[in-house]
Amino acid sequence: MANAIKQVINEVAEKVKMPSTPTRLRDLIRQIRAARTAAEERAVVNKECAYIRASFREEDSQWRCRNVAKLLYIHMLGYPAHFGQLECLNLIASPRFTDKRIGYLGAMLLLDERQDIHVLITNSLKNDLNNPVQFIVGLALCTLGAIASPEMSRDLASEVERLLKSTNAYLRKKAALCAFRIIGKVPELMEMFLPATRSLISDKNHGVLITGVTLIIEMCERSPDTLIHFKKVVPSLVRILKNLIMAGYSPEHDVSGVSDPFLQVKILRLLRVLGHNDAEASEAMNDILAQVATNTETSKNVGNAILYETVLSIMHIKSESGLRVLAINILGRFLLNSDKNIRYVALNTLLRTVHADNSAVQRHRATILECLKDPDVSIKRRALELSFALINGSNIRAMMKELLAFLEKSDAEFKAQCSSGIVSATERFSPNRRWHIDTLLRVLIAAGNFLRDDVVSNTIQIISESTSLQGYAVGQLWRAVSCSSGSLQHDGQPGDLDLQGATLPISERQPLAQVASWCLGEYGDSLINGHTNANEQEEPVVAGEDEVVDFIQGILSSSQSTIITKQYALTALTKLSTRFSVTVGRIEDIVTRFGTHLNVELQQRGIEYAQLFTKHVALRPAIMERIPPMEHKSSQQGLTNGSSGGGGTLVSNGDDNMLMDDLSSFTTTSTSHSAPATKDSNSLLNLLGGLDNFDNGPSAPVFTNSKASTAPSTSNLDLLDLLGGLDLSGSTLSSAPISGPLMSTPTGSSTSSLVNNNLANLLSSPTTQMSAAVSNSSSFLIDGFLGTAPTPSPKLQNVTAYDKNGLKVDFSFDRPVDNPNLVIVTLTASSSYGSTLCDFLFQAAVPKTFQLQMMPASSTVINSGIPVTQVMRILNPTRAVLKMRIKLSFSRDGMTIQDQDEVKNLPSALWQ
């Protein structure tokens, strides 16, 4: 009893304390702004929320509107305000306009289609849509467009369609915008709005015209039939646009001296949609587009907005060539604008249109290259991508000069992208092989440690192919790593390429040290003998044996050298023991020390190489002989045999791996590529999980043939766990043998804890290893890889395997006549948005009855207009139906995109 009396007394006291008149909204805003700390602000908000709750409980209708308004302000500050939802419904049901205004605003802020309570508002909306007061009808239309669910849209669509035919321009405008949102929710209601929408084009009111054009654009983009229907209004749109251009000053619609730029932009956008791939419609709008492009004032930003939309429309329709040149010239003027946003828009648009009229864009090449010096990072990035898109055989020298200068002075974030782009461009358009090598060396010097792995492997491949310039390359590399001043000879003219970057310590130019070590190991005798000049007029570069050994020993002894660089250096030093005569004992002593190195990979190399100086001296010259010219980057690949693991295979693109001692075993290699595809083994499990539906068996083990990392990563362990759950009877799991000294370039450390190679396999000659591999491999390997080149049959129909997120992947197929069970799939990846895609990684999975081999991709960077290719070899011995699941990872505009899909449109001729 005492507690009840106490509670009544407290309630009476609270009512006495509560003010008779609630705090006004402006006073609440002042109190919140006056709070010095977050705690004080929370105290003010909590106190006011408590009062509002108490007022709601008492059903105080007198101050309900003010309380809801304060609650909405509290909601916008991020505090919970859900307890006011029902009060918003009560305000909407009120006959007063001020109450309805706050109620509808609260409904738009606090309600959405995911909450069941919003269904209660449908009846109030229907009543207000029939209200005689236009402003109440406008409130209802705005709320319906903001929170409409599919069910609510179907219930009220007829009311909106009726209002589209209203004589009130204010209501027609609101109804058109509401119809726009309803079509987005329920596209099948589009047909209901077609007759009324057509009449909006002939309206005199500019507000109705803008909303009508917006609604037509939405309809045309959603329905091809509707697009054909509205092509008839092109003459009307042209007439409206012409009137806007020719009209005199109108205070109601004038913006900075331009007549209604908002309506002009909307009409231009609709013309772009209607004229796409339609020659007749494009012809009707060519003249008006030319008038807009020539008569629009460019001194104001509104004029630039109209010109930008005009350019997009010209490039999107089937316009005349002269009109396209005019559009590109407008973008060229944008590049000279002082506004950074306008320059960025111009670069972005030129990047998308450069392939439509390359010669017109080439006229603005100097301005584009000047944008590389802009302090704004986004402008430099777009200018760099556009510069690579402009490169061709006629301007390669001039463009490379500018891009190499940019590479030397650019920040670290640009060096990787720029260097890879230069390598790709020189490979396509280099005028001669010597210029190609000099450019690659300049890239190695200028980019430092910010090079992607593909630059090192590509440079080694080019040098290996160029048998007549191998000595020259060694000489120039030696100058780069040993001289503090001087210049590379470029096309026979000294001083064209300085060596400022060569003065950096070796720790800041590891890729250069790797290429130099490889070349010294292969062609070091040319440096000693002075055979390093490309022609008789040049002075050769000569070095002594001790100088070369000192350089390599410095790399090996440096604590800042990476493990990969030391692997290159140790292998090169061992090879030099067969090319040098004076320093063999010193080389043996250095190699022997690595038998106790802390790194397992280097320790194994040291022990096995040391055996070549003691037990197997006679075999050392044959084992360490010079590698034959590499005709193609993917000439040596890691192979998988799908049947050995009892499942399908997942393969990803990357660097070359050596053939394993046992070709039926699996090889796992960690990746240092910037793409995040191997960070989490769960993504691989998800990719292979889709194979459970295949008729041929369960999901497959994972095989990743990718760029090697400098140290074992956790992804290796995840991969081993994944493979451990499979029945791998009869097969072994091992890492790749030592990369580099025998048959291929070093690609990095393998999984060190798994290295257990047989010394006899190492000491055998390459020919012996190959023969042994052939005898242990299946006929698939003999027929498809180690035999003669198969005779290609006529190409099958190409298919598009993936076309999303700005990336398009096409498959083309070949079936060799002499091996009908083998299918050669050539993948072509291109950028469909015109932007550069970085860190491209492709993976594929097939059922267990197939055998899959993945070649590395031609590049990890997909530049605009420069597709990336990759080859897959698939053996189908049982002629089963081929099913494939793919996973892709790439970066666009700094954002990493990962996606996976199943290729369902493979031609049946592949397995018939």
Coordinates of C-alpha atoms in Angstrom, one line a residue, residues 157 161 164 179-180 182-198 215-227 229-230:
A157 CA -1.2 3.4 -59.5
E161 CA -2.3 7.9 -63.6
L164 CA -1.0 12.7 -64.7
A179 CA 5.1 7.4 -61.6
F180 CA 8.8 7.3 -62.1
I182 CA 6.3 3.3 -59.2
I183 CA 7.8 2.0 -62.5
G184 CA 11.0 1.3 -60.7
K185 CA 9.2 -0.8 -58.1
V186 CA 6.7 -2.5 -60.5
P187 CA 7.9 -2.3 -64.1
E188 CA 4.8 -4.1 -65.4
L189 CA 2.7 -1.0 -64.6
M190 CA 4.6 0.9 -67.2
E191 CA 1.9 0.3 -69.9
M192 CA -0.7 2.1 -67.7
F193 CA 1.2 5.4 -67.8
L194 CA 2.1 5.4 -71.6
P195 CA -0.8 7.5 -73.0
A196 CA -0.5 10.2 -70.2
T197 CA 3.2 10.3 -70.5
R198 CA 3.2 11.0 -74.2
L215 CA 9.8 9.5 -66.9
I216 CA 10.3 8.7 -70.6
I217 CA 14.0 8.0 -70.0
E218 CA 13.2 5.5 -67.3
M219 CA 10.6 3.8 -69.5
C220 CA 12.9 3.6 -72.5
E221 CA 15.8 2.2 -70.5
R222 CA 13.5 -0.5 -69.0
S223 CA 11.6 -1.6 -72.1
P224 CA 12.8 -2.0 -75.7
D225 CA 9.2 -1.8 -77.0
T226 CA 8.7 1.4 -75.2
L227 CA 11.9 2.8 -76.7
H229 CA 7.3 3.8 -79.2
F230 CA 8.9 7.0 -78.1

